[in-house]
Short mmCIF file of C-alpha atoms in Angstrom, two decimals:
data_model
loop_
_atom_site.label_atom_id
_atom_site.label_comp_id
_atom_site.label_asym_id
_atom_site.label_seq_id
_atom_site.Cartn_x
_atom_site.Cartn_y
_atom_site.Cartn_z
CA MET A 1 -8.78 31.37 21.42
CA ALA A 2 -10.83 28.94 19.39
CA PHE A 3 -10.38 25.19 19.58
CA LEU A 4 -8.82 25.02 16.12
CA GLU A 5 -6.91 28.00 14.78
CA VAL A 6 -5.64 27.97 11.22
CA LYS A 7 -3.49 30.96 10.36
CA GLY A 8 -2.00 32.11 7.10
CA ILE A 9 -1.83 28.71 5.43
CA GLU A 10 -0.24 28.75 1.98
CA LYS A 11 0.49 25.81 -0.25
CA CYS A 12 2.09 25.64 -3.68
CA PHE A 13 2.40 22.73 -6.06
CA GLY A 14 5.25 23.81 -8.29
CA ASN A 15 4.28 27.24 -9.56
CA LEU A 16 0.62 26.76 -8.79
CA LYS A 17 -0.52 28.42 -5.60
CA VAL A 18 -3.34 26.22 -4.35
CA LEU A 19 -3.93 27.84 -0.97
CA LYS A 20 -3.41 31.56 -0.36
CA ASN A 21 -3.35 32.88 3.16
CA ILE A 22 -6.09 30.74 4.64
CA ASP A 23 -7.37 31.84 8.07
CA PHE A 24 -10.19 30.24 9.92
CA SER A 25 -11.13 28.90 13.31
CA LEU A 26 -13.43 26.28 14.69
CA GLU A 27 -15.03 25.89 18.10
CA LYS A 28 -15.49 22.61 19.88
CA GLY A 29 -18.71 20.94 18.78
CA GLU A 30 -19.01 23.16 15.75
CA VAL A 31 -19.64 21.86 12.24
CA ILE A 32 -18.12 23.70 9.30
CA ALA A 33 -19.03 22.95 5.70
CA ILE A 34 -16.55 24.00 3.05
CA ILE A 35 -18.05 24.53 -0.39
CA GLY A 36 -16.61 25.69 -3.68
CA SER A 37 -15.94 24.45 -7.18
CA SER A 38 -13.40 21.79 -8.02
CA GLY A 39 -9.84 23.06 -7.87
CA SER A 40 -10.66 25.77 -5.35
CA GLY A 41 -8.35 24.19 -2.74
CA LYS A 42 -10.90 22.62 -0.39
CA THR A 43 -9.39 19.15 -0.45
CA THR A 44 -5.84 20.48 -0.18
CA LEU A 45 -6.85 22.39 2.93
CA LEU A 46 -8.20 19.22 4.54
CA ARG A 47 -5.07 17.34 3.55
CA CYS A 48 -2.94 20.04 5.18
CA LEU A 49 -4.88 19.67 8.43
CA ASN A 50 -4.26 15.93 8.33
CA PHE A 51 -0.55 16.30 7.53
CA LEU A 52 -0.93 14.62 4.17
CA GLU A 53 0.41 17.83 2.67
CA ARG A 54 2.86 20.17 4.31
CA PRO A 55 1.89 23.84 4.05
CA ASP A 56 4.60 26.22 2.86
CA LYS A 57 3.50 28.95 5.25
CA GLY A 58 1.23 29.35 8.23
CA SER A 59 0.39 27.57 11.42
CA ILE A 60 -2.23 25.25 12.86
CA SER A 61 -3.07 25.06 16.54
CA VAL A 62 -5.47 22.81 18.37
CA ASN A 63 -6.57 23.50 21.92
CA ASN A 64 -4.09 26.35 22.33
CA LYS A 65 -1.17 24.18 21.26
CA VAL A 66 0.69 24.83 18.04
CA ILE A 67 0.78 21.52 16.21
CA PHE A 68 2.19 22.86 12.98
CA ASP A 69 4.21 25.93 12.18
CA ALA A 70 5.91 26.26 8.80
CA MET A 71 8.59 28.46 10.42
CA ASP A 72 9.37 25.94 13.12
CA PRO A 73 10.90 22.67 11.87
CA THR A 74 10.58 21.05 15.29
CA THR A 75 6.83 20.85 14.75
CA GLN A 76 7.38 18.86 11.58
CA ARG A 77 9.37 15.89 12.79
CA GLU A 78 8.03 12.60 11.50
CA SER A 79 7.69 11.01 14.95
CA GLU A 80 5.71 13.94 16.34
CA VAL A 81 3.57 14.38 13.26
CA ARG A 82 2.33 10.85 13.75
CA LYS A 83 1.00 11.63 17.20
CA LYS A 84 -0.31 15.05 16.32
CA ARG A 85 -2.29 13.97 13.33
CA LEU A 86 -4.45 11.93 15.71
CA HIS A 87 -6.15 15.20 16.63
CA PHE A 88 -7.80 14.81 13.25
CA GLY A 89 -9.70 12.02 11.62
CA LEU A 90 -10.22 11.90 7.88
CA VAL A 91 -12.92 10.23 5.82
CA PHE A 92 -11.86 9.95 2.19
CA GLN A 93 -13.89 10.45 -0.93
CA ASN A 94 -13.24 6.87 -2.06
CA PHE A 95 -13.30 5.26 1.40
CA ASN A 96 -9.85 3.62 1.21
CA LEU A 97 -10.87 0.70 3.37
CA PHE A 98 -8.29 -2.04 3.77
CA PRO A 99 -9.54 -4.79 1.42
CA GLN A 100 -7.90 -7.73 3.20
CA TYR A 101 -9.56 -7.07 6.55
CA THR A 102 -13.11 -7.57 7.74
CA VAL A 103 -15.30 -4.60 8.48
CA LEU A 104 -14.61 -4.93 12.21
CA LYS A 105 -10.86 -5.31 11.74
CA ASN A 106 -10.82 -2.22 9.53
CA VAL A 107 -12.20 -0.27 12.46
CA THR A 108 -10.00 -1.80 15.16
CA LEU A 109 -6.65 -2.23 13.37
CA ALA A 110 -5.18 1.21 14.08
CA ALA A 111 -6.25 1.13 17.72
CA GLU A 112 -4.73 -2.32 18.15
CA LEU A 113 -1.43 -1.18 16.65
CA LEU A 114 -1.42 1.94 18.79
CA ALA A 115 -2.15 -0.08 21.93
CA ARG A 116 1.16 -1.91 21.50
CA GLU A 117 2.90 1.26 22.57
CA ARG A 118 1.16 1.27 25.97
CA PRO A 119 3.50 0.31 28.80
CA ASN A 120 1.07 -2.25 30.23
CA TYR A 121 0.32 -3.85 26.86
CA LYS A 122 2.07 -7.16 27.49
CA GLN A 123 0.40 -7.89 30.81
CA GLU A 124 -3.07 -6.75 29.86
CA LYS A 125 -3.09 -7.60 26.19
CA LYS A 126 -6.28 -9.65 26.36
CA ASP A 127 -8.31 -6.98 28.11
CA ILE A 128 -7.01 -4.20 25.90
CA ILE A 129 -7.84 -6.09 22.70
CA LYS A 130 -11.26 -6.97 24.02
CA GLU A 131 -11.96 -3.37 24.92
CA ILE A 132 -10.92 -2.23 21.44
CA GLN A 133 -13.13 -4.90 19.86
CA GLU A 134 -16.10 -3.82 21.95
CA ARG A 135 -15.59 -0.22 20.99
CA GLY A 136 -15.34 -1.19 17.33
CA LYS A 137 -18.61 -3.07 17.53
CA MET A 138 -20.24 -0.16 19.29
CA LEU A 139 -19.11 2.27 16.59
CA LEU A 140 -20.31 -0.04 13.85
CA SER A 141 -23.71 -0.30 15.47
CA GLN A 142 -23.77 3.51 15.61
CA VAL A 143 -23.40 3.61 11.83
CA GLY A 144 -25.97 0.81 11.49
CA LEU A 145 -23.67 -2.01 10.44
CA SER A 146 -23.83 -4.44 13.36
CA ASP A 147 -24.81 -7.23 10.99
CA LYS A 148 -21.78 -6.75 8.72
CA LEU A 149 -18.88 -7.18 11.18
CA ASP A 150 -17.37 -10.18 9.42
CA TYR A 151 -17.90 -9.01 5.85
CA TYR A 152 -15.03 -7.92 3.66
CA PRO A 153 -15.19 -4.49 2.03
CA HIS A 154 -15.87 -5.82 -1.49
CA MET A 155 -18.98 -7.60 -0.22
CA ILE A 156 -20.81 -4.46 0.87
CA SER A 157 -22.19 -1.43 -0.98
CA GLY A 158 -20.39 1.88 -1.39
CA GLY A 159 -22.63 3.56 1.15
CA GLN A 160 -21.92 0.83 3.67
CA GLN A 161 -18.19 1.06 2.94
CA GLN A 162 -18.25 4.77 3.60
CA ARG A 163 -20.07 4.19 6.88
CA VAL A 164 -17.35 1.71 7.87
CA ALA A 165 -14.79 4.39 7.00
CA ILE A 166 -16.59 6.81 9.30
CA ALA A 167 -16.53 4.27 12.14
CA ARG A 168 -12.85 3.66 11.44
CA ALA A 169 -12.08 7.37 11.65
CA LEU A 170 -13.99 7.61 14.94
CA ALA A 171 -12.16 4.65 16.49
CA LEU A 172 -9.19 6.75 17.59
CA GLU A 173 -11.45 9.45 19.04
CA PRO A 174 -10.17 12.38 17.00
CA ASP A 175 -10.91 15.89 18.25
CA ILE A 176 -11.92 16.99 14.80
CA LEU A 177 -13.39 14.75 12.12
CA CYS A 178 -12.80 15.78 8.52
CA PHE A 179 -14.79 14.63 5.52
CA ASP A 180 -13.45 14.97 2.00
CA GLU A 181 -16.50 14.88 -0.27
CA PRO A 182 -17.81 11.80 1.49
CA THR A 183 -20.63 11.14 -0.95
CA SER A 184 -19.05 12.12 -4.27
CA ALA A 185 -18.08 8.55 -5.17
CA LEU A 186 -21.53 7.15 -4.34
CA ASP A 187 -24.59 6.43 -6.41
CA PRO A 188 -27.28 9.03 -5.68
CA GLU A 189 -29.49 6.50 -3.91
CA LEU A 190 -26.66 5.67 -1.48
CA THR A 191 -25.74 9.19 -0.42
CA GLY A 192 -28.69 9.46 1.97
CA GLU A 193 -27.54 6.77 4.37
CA VAL A 194 -24.08 8.36 4.69
CA LEU A 195 -25.43 11.87 5.17
CA LYS A 196 -27.79 10.55 7.84
CA VAL A 197 -24.84 9.15 9.80
CA ILE A 198 -22.96 12.45 9.53
CA LYS A 199 -26.02 14.33 10.63
CA LYS A 200 -26.35 12.12 13.67
CA LEU A 201 -22.74 12.87 14.55
CA ALA A 202 -23.47 16.58 14.27
CA GLU A 203 -26.40 16.20 16.65
CA ASN A 204 -24.05 14.54 19.13
CA ASN A 205 -21.78 17.59 19.01
CA THR A 206 -18.96 16.01 17.06
CA THR A 207 -16.57 18.68 15.82
CA MET A 208 -16.44 18.36 12.06
CA ILE A 209 -15.14 19.92 8.90
CA ILE A 210 -17.03 18.73 5.85
CA VAL A 211 -15.97 19.41 2.29
CA THR A 212 -19.03 18.77 0.19
CA HIS A 213 -20.92 19.44 -3.00
CA GLU A 214 -24.25 18.59 -1.34
CA MET A 215 -25.56 22.11 -0.84
CA ASP A 216 -28.80 21.11 0.85
CA PHE A 217 -26.88 18.97 3.27
CA ALA A 218 -24.39 21.75 4.03
CA ARG A 219 -27.22 24.15 4.73
CA ASP A 220 -28.92 21.59 6.94
CA VAL A 221 -26.05 20.29 9.03
CA ALA A 222 -23.44 23.06 9.23
CA ASP A 223 -23.16 25.76 11.88
CA ARG A 224 -20.95 27.72 9.57
CA VAL A 225 -20.29 27.61 5.84
CA ILE A 226 -17.02 28.56 4.19
CA PHE A 227 -16.98 29.30 0.48
CA MET A 228 -13.61 28.88 -1.19
CA ASP A 229 -12.57 29.92 -4.64
CA ASP A 230 -9.15 29.93 -6.28
CA GLY A 231 -7.31 29.12 -3.06
CA VAL A 232 -8.87 31.79 -0.86
CA ILE A 233 -11.77 31.90 1.57
CA VAL A 234 -14.10 34.24 -0.22
CA GLU A 235 -16.84 34.28 2.34
CA GLN A 236 -17.92 32.60 5.52
CA GLY A 237 -20.91 32.79 7.80
CA SER A 238 -23.99 30.97 8.96
CA PRO A 239 -25.77 28.85 6.33
CA GLN A 240 -28.59 31.41 6.29
CA GLU A 241 -26.16 34.21 5.47
CA VAL A 242 -24.10 32.39 2.86
CA PHE A 243 -26.95 30.62 1.09
CA GLY A 244 -29.70 33.15 1.73
CA ASN A 245 -27.86 36.38 1.26
CA PRO A 246 -24.31 35.98 -0.05
CA LYS A 247 -22.25 39.18 0.26
CA GLU A 248 -19.72 38.40 -2.43
CA GLU A 249 -20.41 38.32 -6.14
CA ARG A 250 -18.31 35.15 -6.57
CA THR A 251 -20.36 33.28 -3.98
CA ARG A 252 -23.54 34.35 -5.68
CA GLN A 253 -22.27 33.13 -9.05
CA PHE A 254 -21.23 29.80 -7.62
CA LEU A 255 -24.56 29.26 -5.91
CA THR A 256 -26.68 30.21 -8.90
CA ARG A 257 -24.68 27.82 -11.04
CA TYR A 258 -25.41 25.17 -8.49
CA ASN A 259 -29.09 25.80 -8.34
CA LYS A 260 -29.32 25.46 -12.08
CA VAL A 261 -27.70 22.03 -12.08
CA MET B 1 15.34 -54.14 -19.21
CA ASN B 2 18.10 -53.77 -16.69
CA GLU B 3 19.71 -51.06 -18.79
CA ILE B 4 16.50 -49.02 -18.85
CA SER B 5 16.18 -48.97 -15.09
CA VAL B 6 19.84 -47.98 -14.77
CA ILE B 7 19.29 -45.07 -17.16
CA ILE B 8 16.17 -43.97 -15.34
CA SER B 9 17.85 -44.02 -11.98
CA ARG B 10 20.78 -42.00 -13.36
CA LEU B 11 18.39 -39.48 -14.91
CA SER B 12 16.53 -39.19 -11.61
CA GLY B 13 19.76 -38.74 -9.72
CA SER B 14 20.88 -35.95 -12.02
CA PHE B 15 17.45 -34.28 -11.81
CA LEU B 16 18.13 -33.85 -8.11
CA LEU B 17 20.75 -31.29 -9.13
CA ASN B 18 18.09 -29.36 -11.00
CA CYS B 19 15.87 -29.52 -7.93
CA ARG B 20 18.63 -28.36 -5.59
CA LEU B 21 19.52 -25.49 -7.88
CA PHE B 22 15.83 -24.55 -8.06
CA ILE B 23 15.41 -24.51 -4.30
CA PHE B 24 18.62 -22.62 -3.51
CA THR B 25 17.86 -20.05 -6.18
CA LEU B 26 14.40 -19.33 -4.78
CA LEU B 27 15.63 -19.34 -1.20
CA PHE B 28 18.10 -16.52 -1.85
CA SER B 29 16.67 -14.64 -4.82
CA LEU B 30 13.21 -14.01 -3.37
CA PRO B 31 14.56 -11.96 -0.40
CA LEU B 32 17.43 -10.46 -2.40
CA GLY B 33 14.93 -9.27 -5.00
CA MET B 34 13.11 -7.38 -2.24
CA LEU B 35 16.31 -5.53 -1.31
CA ILE B 36 16.96 -4.65 -4.95
CA ALA B 37 13.36 -3.48 -5.30
CA PHE B 38 13.72 -1.15 -2.32
CA GLY B 39 17.01 0.10 -3.74
CA SER B 40 15.47 0.82 -7.11
CA MET B 41 12.67 2.77 -5.44
CA SER B 42 14.99 4.64 -3.08
CA ARG B 43 14.70 8.39 -2.78
CA PHE B 44 18.51 8.45 -2.74
CA ARG B 45 19.18 9.01 -6.40
CA PRO B 46 22.64 7.37 -6.77
CA LEU B 47 21.40 4.15 -5.19
CA ARG B 48 18.30 4.11 -7.36
CA TRP B 49 20.38 4.74 -10.45
CA LEU B 50 22.87 2.03 -9.51
CA MET B 51 20.16 -0.55 -8.85
CA ARG B 52 18.27 0.20 -12.03
CA THR B 53 21.46 -0.02 -14.09
CA PHE B 54 22.31 -3.32 -12.43
CA VAL B 55 18.85 -4.70 -13.19
CA TRP B 56 19.16 -3.50 -16.76
CA ILE B 57 22.48 -5.29 -17.23
CA ILE B 58 21.31 -8.54 -15.68
CA ARG B 59 18.00 -8.60 -17.51
CA GLY B 60 19.64 -7.41 -20.71
CA THR B 61 22.16 -10.24 -21.06
CA PRO B 62 21.62 -14.00 -21.41
CA LEU B 63 21.66 -16.08 -18.25
CA MET B 64 23.95 -18.48 -20.08
CA LEU B 65 26.53 -15.74 -20.55
CA GLN B 66 26.23 -14.74 -16.90
CA LEU B 67 26.91 -18.32 -15.85
CA ILE B 68 30.07 -18.40 -17.94
CA ILE B 69 31.30 -15.02 -16.70
CA ILE B 70 30.66 -15.83 -13.06
CA PHE B 71 32.32 -19.22 -13.29
CA PHE B 72 35.32 -18.37 -15.44
CA GLY B 73 35.62 -14.67 -14.68
CA PRO B 74 37.65 -14.86 -11.47
CA GLY B 75 40.26 -17.13 -13.08
CA LEU B 76 40.50 -15.15 -16.31
CA LEU B 77 40.93 -11.89 -14.43
CA ASN B 78 43.56 -13.40 -12.14
CA MET B 79 41.48 -12.54 -9.10
CA SER B 80 42.58 -13.87 -5.74
CA PHE B 81 39.09 -15.35 -5.39
CA SER B 82 38.38 -18.68 -7.01
CA TRP B 83 35.55 -21.18 -6.89
CA PRO B 84 36.12 -24.40 -4.95
CA SER B 85 37.43 -27.06 -7.26
CA GLY B 86 35.28 -29.85 -8.60
CA ASP B 87 31.53 -30.33 -8.67
CA SER B 88 30.75 -28.24 -5.61
CA GLY B 89 32.46 -25.19 -7.10
CA ARG B 90 30.49 -25.53 -10.31
CA PHE B 91 27.28 -25.86 -8.37
CA VAL B 92 27.93 -22.87 -6.10
CA ALA B 93 28.84 -20.73 -9.13
CA ALA B 94 25.58 -21.78 -10.79
CA VAL B 95 23.58 -20.89 -7.66
CA VAL B 96 25.24 -17.46 -7.50
CA ALA B 97 24.51 -16.71 -11.14
CA PHE B 98 20.91 -17.91 -10.86
CA VAL B 99 20.28 -15.99 -7.64
CA ILE B 100 21.54 -12.71 -9.11
CA ASN B 101 19.60 -13.21 -12.33
CA TYR B 102 16.31 -14.17 -10.71
CA ALA B 103 16.59 -11.57 -7.94
CA CYS B 104 16.59 -8.89 -10.64
CA TYR B 105 13.47 -10.26 -12.29
CA PHE B 106 11.75 -10.63 -8.92
CA SER B 107 12.75 -7.10 -7.92
CA GLU B 108 10.89 -5.68 -10.90
CA ILE B 109 7.82 -7.73 -10.04
CA TYR B 110 7.98 -6.53 -6.44
CA ARG B 111 8.41 -2.94 -7.55
CA GLY B 112 5.41 -3.17 -9.86
CA GLY B 113 3.38 -4.77 -7.08
CA ILE B 114 4.30 -2.17 -4.49
CA GLU B 115 3.72 0.75 -6.84
CA SER B 116 0.33 -0.59 -7.88
CA VAL B 117 -1.11 -0.29 -4.37
CA PRO B 118 -3.31 2.82 -4.47
CA LYS B 119 -1.89 5.88 -2.71
CA GLY B 120 -5.08 6.06 -0.68
CA GLN B 121 -4.12 2.90 1.19
CA TYR B 122 -0.92 4.54 2.48
CA GLU B 123 -2.79 7.72 3.30
CA ALA B 124 -5.51 5.87 5.18
CA GLY B 125 -2.80 4.23 7.28
CA GLN B 126 -1.06 7.56 7.83
CA VAL B 127 -4.10 9.44 9.05
CA LEU B 128 -4.76 6.56 11.44
CA GLY B 129 -1.38 7.22 13.02
CA MET B 130 0.41 4.14 11.73
CA THR B 131 4.17 4.13 11.30
CA LYS B 132 5.73 3.49 7.90
CA SER B 133 6.58 -0.08 8.81
CA GLN B 134 3.13 -0.72 10.26
CA ILE B 135 1.63 0.49 7.00
CA PHE B 136 3.94 -1.77 5.01
CA PHE B 137 3.38 -4.92 7.05
CA ASN B 138 -0.27 -4.46 8.06
CA VAL B 139 -1.77 -2.66 5.10
CA THR B 140 0.15 -3.03 1.86
CA LEU B 141 2.13 -6.26 2.09
CA LEU B 142 -0.73 -8.73 1.65
CA GLN B 143 -2.19 -6.64 -1.17
CA VAL B 144 1.21 -6.71 -2.87
CA VAL B 145 1.51 -10.47 -2.37
CA LYS B 146 -1.88 -11.03 -3.92
CA ARG B 147 -0.99 -8.93 -6.94
CA ILE B 148 2.40 -10.51 -7.55
CA ILE B 149 1.55 -14.20 -7.16
CA PRO B 150 0.70 -14.70 -10.86
CA PRO B 151 3.86 -13.03 -12.26
CA ILE B 152 6.06 -14.63 -9.60
CA GLY B 153 4.52 -17.99 -10.53
CA ASN B 154 5.50 -17.39 -14.12
CA GLU B 155 9.12 -16.76 -13.18
CA VAL B 156 9.23 -19.75 -10.86
CA ILE B 157 8.02 -22.01 -13.65
CA THR B 158 10.60 -20.55 -16.01
CA LEU B 159 13.25 -21.20 -13.37
CA VAL B 160 12.45 -24.92 -13.32
CA LYS B 161 13.43 -25.18 -16.97
CA ASP B 162 16.30 -22.69 -16.77
CA THR B 163 18.08 -24.94 -14.27
CA ALA B 164 19.06 -27.01 -17.32
CA LEU B 165 21.36 -24.14 -18.35
CA ALA B 166 23.69 -25.04 -15.47
CA ARG B 167 25.21 -27.67 -17.76
CA ILE B 168 27.04 -24.89 -19.59
CA ILE B 169 29.52 -24.86 -16.72
CA ALA B 170 29.53 -28.64 -16.57
CA ASN B 171 26.98 -29.19 -13.82
CA LYS B 172 25.72 -32.71 -14.40
CA GLU B 173 22.04 -31.95 -14.52
CA ILE B 174 19.44 -34.09 -16.24
CA ILE B 175 19.79 -32.86 -19.82
CA MET B 176 23.56 -33.16 -19.71
CA MET B 177 23.14 -36.70 -18.42
CA ALA B 178 20.68 -37.58 -21.18
CA GLY B 179 23.02 -35.94 -23.69
CA GLU B 180 25.69 -38.46 -22.88
CA TYR B 181 23.36 -41.19 -24.10
CA SER B 182 22.23 -39.35 -27.21
CA ASN B 183 25.88 -38.79 -28.13
CA LYS B 184 26.21 -42.54 -28.09
CA GLY B 185 23.15 -42.88 -30.31
CA LEU B 186 20.49 -43.59 -27.68
CA ILE B 187 17.92 -40.86 -28.07
CA TRP B 188 14.96 -41.72 -25.80
CA PRO B 189 16.53 -40.62 -22.48
CA LEU B 190 16.65 -37.08 -23.85
CA PHE B 191 12.92 -37.19 -24.59
CA ALA B 192 12.27 -38.71 -21.20
CA THR B 193 13.75 -35.67 -19.43
CA GLY B 194 10.70 -33.71 -20.58
CA ILE B 195 8.55 -35.83 -18.32
CA TYR B 196 10.55 -34.80 -15.26
CA PHE B 197 10.07 -31.13 -16.02
CA LEU B 198 6.40 -31.60 -16.81
CA VAL B 199 5.69 -33.35 -13.55
CA PHE B 200 7.63 -30.78 -11.53
CA VAL B 201 5.84 -27.86 -13.19
CA GLY B 202 2.52 -29.64 -12.79
CA GLY B 203 3.06 -29.84 -9.04
CA LEU B 204 4.06 -26.18 -8.89
CA THR B 205 0.99 -25.15 -10.84
CA ILE B 206 -1.25 -26.91 -8.34
CA LEU B 207 0.59 -25.19 -5.47
CA LEU B 208 0.31 -21.75 -7.10
CA ASN B 209 -3.38 -22.22 -7.79
CA TRP B 210 -3.88 -23.16 -4.16
CA VAL B 211 -2.14 -19.99 -2.96
CA GLU B 212 -4.16 -17.86 -5.37
CA LYS B 213 -7.34 -19.42 -4.08
CA LYS B 214 -6.25 -18.84 -0.47
CA LEU B 215 -5.88 -15.13 -1.22
CA GLY B 216 -9.16 -15.00 -3.10
CA TYR B 217 -11.14 -13.96 -0.05
CA PHE B 218 -10.46 -10.29 -0.71
CA ARG B 219 -10.22 -8.11 -3.78
CA VAL B 220 -7.64 -5.47 -4.58
#
């Protein structure tokens, strides 16, 4: 069984069926790029994986453990969902950094709050906090922002903010890191620095699912590409297959439209 | 000369009632407004409906009328409850009316402030495994505070001047005191009361500006 197994996911908003019977799997260390036009359900799929939406049907398992099953209400309890969503990290299209905290605090906040639940927190508070701080600094140096630790989000550029968001998502060591169009809100000249960071993560075997409109980037960084249209996975395969020789007519249409733009 | 200083000291003494009413009102209405705000945002429909109707009634009727109803209501309706006799009863009734009135205004400001925090802030907290209360206290609260300081400041400044309405149920506040002189033909004490309000509001304005500046280190 694969590391992540998504089976038969369906999601409706009112009468609109946004996801129809989505099946896919992901191996550890693999990078999947999800492409498709707006409204095809890519973002909703990511949001389902991160428990921001609750699928109407289907199941999600990570590492052979069912973490969500629409038929089984015990997998949907609020208290458990909170723990289980930590399997996933999510980087948002518009960063969603916390404006009142410094760059470093943005990265460490969640870990600090989570540490309070450790049984030895009271005795070893100082060491635990220090360890979290060190890790935060390390992550920020990984995304090239060591010199911005004490800045507030509004003081840095969009590309830098998105890199902070990536460090923040990594801070809790998620098994699978998800990106929801991470460069769509950025000026063209700023997308490069973000893509470079993601590429570096891919080289370090980070397991990732990337929803993107950057076709060249998807081809470059992904091990597998999924093309979605109208709530279904139309086609998936290696970047060479999907971009070089798409089997489905819909994929071909989408890609030609893209090349023209 | 002697008479002037007597009048001034009596005006100052009666202004203390305005100040006390101001402080008690804020002390209770700021937290009560938060409860009403949560009620009016509740997912439990009857509670939400009840709270919004209550806010509508309180904001839709004059504070002066509310003072009269709260003070005289229990007696007129032959309720077993009655206000303590004398000055303290009048003051407590005024505090109750002011607290209810201002809590409703504050609740709407809170609600606006909470609802104006982008959804992405909650979601960012959620995907980082925070609990609902952690998200509220660590992520949204300060952003809400920053957004609501200007409108809250407006209400607080209005409250300073509204305290003069307490005279309608015979609380001897500053304007009532000055009125006693103007009834006798001495008009300047009434004008002088304006200075008290101006100075008080001036101090508040400085305080509010300071708080706004303190929260200026981040942008929402």
